[in-house]
PDB file of C-alpha atoms (C1' of nucleotides) in Angstrom:
ATOM      1  CA  MET A1462     -37.625 118.934   4.147  1.00  0.00           C
ATOM      2  CA  SER A1463     -40.360 120.587   6.137  1.00  0.00           C
ATOM      3  CA  TYR A1464     -42.252 123.681   5.217  1.00  0.00           C
ATOM      4  CA  TYR A1465     -39.874 125.686   7.364  1.00  0.00           C
ATOM      5  CA  ASP A1466     -36.893 124.540   5.337  1.00  0.00           C
ATOM      6  CA  LYS A1467     -38.666 125.589   2.192  1.00  0.00           C
ATOM      7  CA  VAL A1468     -39.204 129.041   3.584  1.00  0.00           C
ATOM      8  CA  TYR A1469     -35.663 129.320   4.863  1.00  0.00           C
ATOM      9  CA  ALA A1470     -34.302 128.297   1.478  1.00  0.00           C
ATOM     10  CA  LEU A1471     -36.160 131.190  -0.114  1.00  0.00           C
ATOM     11  CA  VAL A1472     -35.152 133.691   2.533  1.00  0.00           C
ATOM     12  CA  ARG A1473     -31.510 132.809   2.024  1.00  0.00           C
ATOM     13  CA  GLN A1474     -31.898 133.712  -1.641  1.00  0.00           C
ATOM     14  CA  ILE A1475     -32.875 137.259  -0.821  1.00  0.00           C
ATOM     15  CA  PRO A1476     -29.937 139.447  -1.905  1.00  0.00           C
ATOM     16  CA  PRO A1477     -28.599 142.258   0.340  1.00  0.00           C
ATOM     17  CA  GLY A1478     -30.461 145.502   0.011  1.00  0.00           C
ATOM     18  CA  ARG A1479     -33.686 143.728  -0.856  1.00  0.00           C
ATOM     19  CA  ALA A1480     -36.702 142.799   1.245  1.00  0.00           C
ATOM     20  CA  ALA A1481     -39.602 140.380   0.948  1.00  0.00           C
ATOM     21  CA  THR A1482     -42.969 140.025   2.650  1.00  0.00           C
ATOM     22  CA  TYR A1483     -44.450 137.017   4.415  1.00  0.00           C
ATOM     23  CA  GLY A1484     -47.210 136.775   1.864  1.00  0.00           C
ATOM     24  CA  GLN A1485     -44.695 136.874  -0.957  1.00  0.00           C
ATOM     25  CA  LEU A1486     -42.700 134.010   0.498  1.00  0.00           C
ATOM     26  CA  ALA A1487     -45.903 132.118   1.166  1.00  0.00           C
ATOM     27  CA  LEU A1488     -46.758 132.487  -2.488  1.00  0.00           C
ATOM     28  CA  MET A1489     -43.367 131.091  -3.485  1.00  0.00           C
ATOM     29  CA  THR A1490     -43.714 128.096  -1.211  1.00  0.00           C
ATOM     30  CA  GLY A1491     -46.895 127.177  -3.000  1.00  0.00           C
ATOM     31  CA  SER A1492     -49.338 128.275  -0.329  1.00  0.00           C
ATOM     32  CA  PRO A1493     -50.488 131.848  -1.018  1.00  0.00           C
ATOM     33  CA  ARG A1494     -52.504 131.912   2.215  1.00  0.00           C
ATOM     34  CA  ALA A1495     -49.741 130.569   4.435  1.00  0.00           C
ATOM     35  CA  SER A1496     -48.428 133.993   5.358  1.00  0.00           C
ATOM     36  CA  ARG A1497     -48.934 133.177   9.023  1.00  0.00           C
ATOM     37  CA  ALA A1498     -46.976 129.989   8.764  1.00  0.00           C
ATOM     38  CA  VAL A1499     -44.155 131.885   7.074  1.00  0.00           C
ATOM     39  CA  GLY A1500     -44.078 134.442   9.848  1.00  0.00           C
ATOM     40  CA  TYR A1501     -44.033 131.659  12.377  1.00  0.00           C
ATOM     41  CA  ALA A1502     -41.101 130.062  10.601  1.00  0.00           C
ATOM     42  CA  MET A1503     -39.244 133.354  10.779  1.00  0.00           C
ATOM     43  CA  ALA A1504     -39.978 133.685  14.453  1.00  0.00           C
ATOM     44  CA  ALA A1505     -38.352 130.321  15.019  1.00  0.00           C
ATOM     45  CA  CYS A1506     -35.323 131.331  12.966  1.00  0.00           C
ATOM     46  CA  THR A1507     -32.197 131.158  15.085  1.00  0.00           C
ATOM     47  CA  ASP A1508     -29.704 130.480  12.283  1.00  0.00           C
ATOM     48  CA  SER A1509     -27.538 133.510  11.503  1.00  0.00           C
ATOM     49  CA  ALA A1510     -27.232 132.228   7.926  1.00  0.00           C
ATOM     50  CA  ILE A1511     -30.892 133.057   7.420  1.00  0.00           C
ATOM     51  CA  PRO A1512     -31.457 136.783   6.784  1.00  0.00           C
ATOM     52  CA  CYS A1513     -34.813 136.823   8.503  1.00  0.00           C
ATOM     53  CA  HIS A1514     -34.429 140.575   8.959  1.00  0.00           C
ATOM     54  CA  ARG A1515     -35.220 140.992   5.261  1.00  0.00           C
ATOM     55  CA  VAL A1516     -38.669 139.576   5.778  1.00  0.00           C
ATOM     56  CA  MET A1517     -41.493 141.763   7.044  1.00  0.00           C
ATOM     57  CA  ALA A1518     -45.217 142.353   6.898  1.00  0.00           C
ATOM     58  CA  ARG A1519     -46.819 143.508   3.694  1.00  0.00           C
ATOM     59  CA  ASP A1520     -47.092 147.061   5.029  1.00  0.00           C
ATOM     60  CA  GLY A1521     -43.345 147.178   5.617  1.00  0.00           C
ATOM     61  CA  VAL A1522     -43.812 147.164   9.364  1.00  0.00           C
ATOM     62  CA  ILE A1523     -41.041 145.362  11.206  1.00  0.00           C
ATOM     63  CA  ARG A1524     -41.842 143.227  14.219  1.00  0.00           C
ATOM     64  CA  GLU A1525     -39.248 142.568  16.890  1.00  0.00           C
ATOM     65  CA  HIS A1526     -37.430 139.314  16.455  1.00  0.00           C
ATOM     66  CA  ALA A1527     -35.276 136.877  18.390  1.00  0.00           C
ATOM     67  CA  PHE A1528     -32.082 138.793  17.632  1.00  0.00           C
ATOM     68  CA  GLY A1529     -33.267 141.764  19.633  1.00  0.00           C
ATOM     69  CA  PRO A1530     -35.395 144.873  19.256  1.00  0.00           C
ATOM     70  CA  GLY A1531     -34.194 147.406  16.745  1.00  0.00           C
ATOM     71  CA  VAL A1532     -31.504 145.116  15.371  1.00  0.00           C
ATOM     72  CA  GLN A1533     -33.509 144.214  12.325  1.00  0.00           C
ATOM     73  CA  ARG A1534     -33.887 147.800  11.196  1.00  0.00           C
ATOM     74  CA  ALA A1535     -30.210 148.504  11.803  1.00  0.00           C
ATOM     75  CA  MET A1536     -29.168 145.572   9.643  1.00  0.00           C
ATOM     76  CA  LEU A1537     -31.474 146.636   6.852  1.00  0.00           C
ATOM     77  CA  GLU A1538     -30.196 150.186   6.919  1.00  0.00           C
ATOM     78  CA  ALA A1539     -26.655 148.873   6.852  1.00  0.00           C
ATOM     79  CA  GLU A1540     -27.507 146.991   3.670  1.00  0.00           C
ATOM     80  CA  GLY A1541     -28.906 150.102   2.044  1.00  0.00           C
ATOM     81  CA  VAL A1542     -32.569 149.267   2.348  1.00  0.00           C
ATOM     82  CA  PRO A1543     -34.618 152.478   2.079  1.00  0.00           C
ATOM     83  CA  PHE A1544     -36.856 153.418   4.965  1.00  0.00           C
ATOM     84  CA  THR A1545     -39.889 155.662   5.062  1.00  0.00           C
ATOM     85  CA  PRO A1546     -40.079 158.584   7.526  1.00  0.00           C
ATOM     86  CA  ASP A1547     -42.669 156.707   9.560  1.00  0.00           C
ATOM     87  CA  GLY A1548     -40.213 153.944  10.334  1.00  0.00           C
ATOM     88  CA  ARG A1549     -41.235 151.390   7.751  1.00  0.00           C
ATOM     89  CA  VAL A1550     -39.337 149.670   4.971  1.00  0.00           C
ATOM     90  CA  ASP A1551     -39.923 151.209   1.567  1.00  0.00           C
ATOM     91  CA  LEU A1552     -41.077 148.015  -0.132  1.00  0.00           C
ATOM     92  CA  ALA A1553     -41.932 149.983  -3.244  1.00  0.00           C
ATOM     93  CA  ARG A1554     -38.196 150.205  -3.998  1.00  0.00           C
ATOM     94  CA  CYS A1555     -36.454 147.295  -2.313  1.00  0.00           C
ATOM     95  CA  ARG A1556     -39.070 144.610  -2.791  1.00  0.00           C
ATOM     96  CA  TRP A1557     -37.439 141.365  -3.886  1.00  0.00           C
ATOM     97  CA  ASP A1558     -38.881 140.023  -7.125  1.00  0.00           C
ATOM     98  CA  GLY A1559     -37.933 136.473  -6.271  1.00  0.00           C
ATOM     99  CA  ARG A1560     -35.121 136.159  -8.786  1.00  0.00           C
TER     100      ARG A1560
ATOM    101  C1'  DG B1240     -56.114 112.703  16.182  1.00  0.00           C
ATOM    102  C1'  DT B1241     -57.905 117.187  18.027  1.00  0.00           C
ATOM    103  C1'  DT B1242     -57.268 121.876  19.564  1.00  0.00           C
ATOM    104  C1'  DC B1243     -54.933 126.341  20.184  1.00  0.00           C
ATOM    105  C1'  DT B1244     -51.904 129.705  18.807  1.00  0.00           C
ATOM    106  C1'  DG B1245     -49.100 132.705  15.864  1.00  0.00           C
ATOM    107  C1'  DA B1246     -43.286 137.952  12.867  1.00  0.00           C
ATOM    108  C1'  DC B1247     -50.009 137.670   8.405  1.00  0.00           C
ATOM    109  C1'  DG B1248     -53.479 139.258   4.757  1.00  0.00           C
ATOM    110  C1'  DC B1249     -57.709 141.056   3.293  1.00  0.00           C
ATOM    111  C1'  DG B1250     -62.376 142.565   3.488  1.00  0.00           C
ATOM    112  C1'  DG B1251     -65.863 145.095   5.937  1.00  0.00           C
ATOM    113  C1'  DC B1252     -67.584 148.701   9.084  1.00  0.00           C
TER     114       DC B1252
ATOM    115  C1'  DG C 510     -58.531 156.621   6.838  1.00  0.00           C
ATOM    116  C1'  DG C 511     -58.392 153.823  11.063  1.00  0.00           C
ATOM    117  C1'  DC C 512     -60.188 149.864  13.716  1.00  0.00           C
ATOM    118  C1'  DC C 513     -62.265 145.099  14.018  1.00  0.00           C
ATOM    119  C1'  DG C 514     -63.073 140.402  12.645  1.00  0.00           C
ATOM    120  C1'  DC C 515     -62.496 136.243   9.864  1.00  0.00           C
ATOM    121  C1'  DG C 516     -59.676 132.992   7.208  1.00  0.00           C
ATOM    122  C1'  DC C 517     -55.551 131.075   5.827  1.00  0.00           C
ATOM    123  C1'  DC C 518     -51.399 127.170   6.816  1.00  0.00           C
ATOM    124  C1'  DA C 519     -48.147 124.794   9.738  1.00  0.00           C
ATOM    125  C1'  DG C 520     -46.388 123.430  14.292  1.00  0.00           C
ATOM    126  C1'  DA C 521     -46.562 122.271  19.116  1.00  0.00           C
ATOM    127  C1'  DA C 522     -49.102 120.595  23.224  1.00  0.00           C
TER     128       DA C 522
END
DNA sequence: GTTCTGACGCGGC
DNA sequence: GGCCGCGCCAGAA
């Protein structure tokens, strides 16, 4: 059980239509400052069972991932995740509370 | 064991 | 309000 597995386990618990930030997941893993490590774990995510598209920066900005550019946003929209006009995820409404 | 890098976060200018 | 720099943790070389 590496740190990655811990992060993945949390990400898999994110319900459809919800989104979480790297810092939030880092906080749940027990290392509030490990946001970078969390992001790195997501970057290495190749398992389709892990909804890594529901994880983004604190600002709601989505970075391109291994699945392809633009795919992440499409998947989120398909799940009903609200987006702001400037192309960011509206974390104010779909932010996952961790439960 | 040491060093560098990275899907980040926050404070300061 | 936007841009720059430093610090954080974990993994790979």
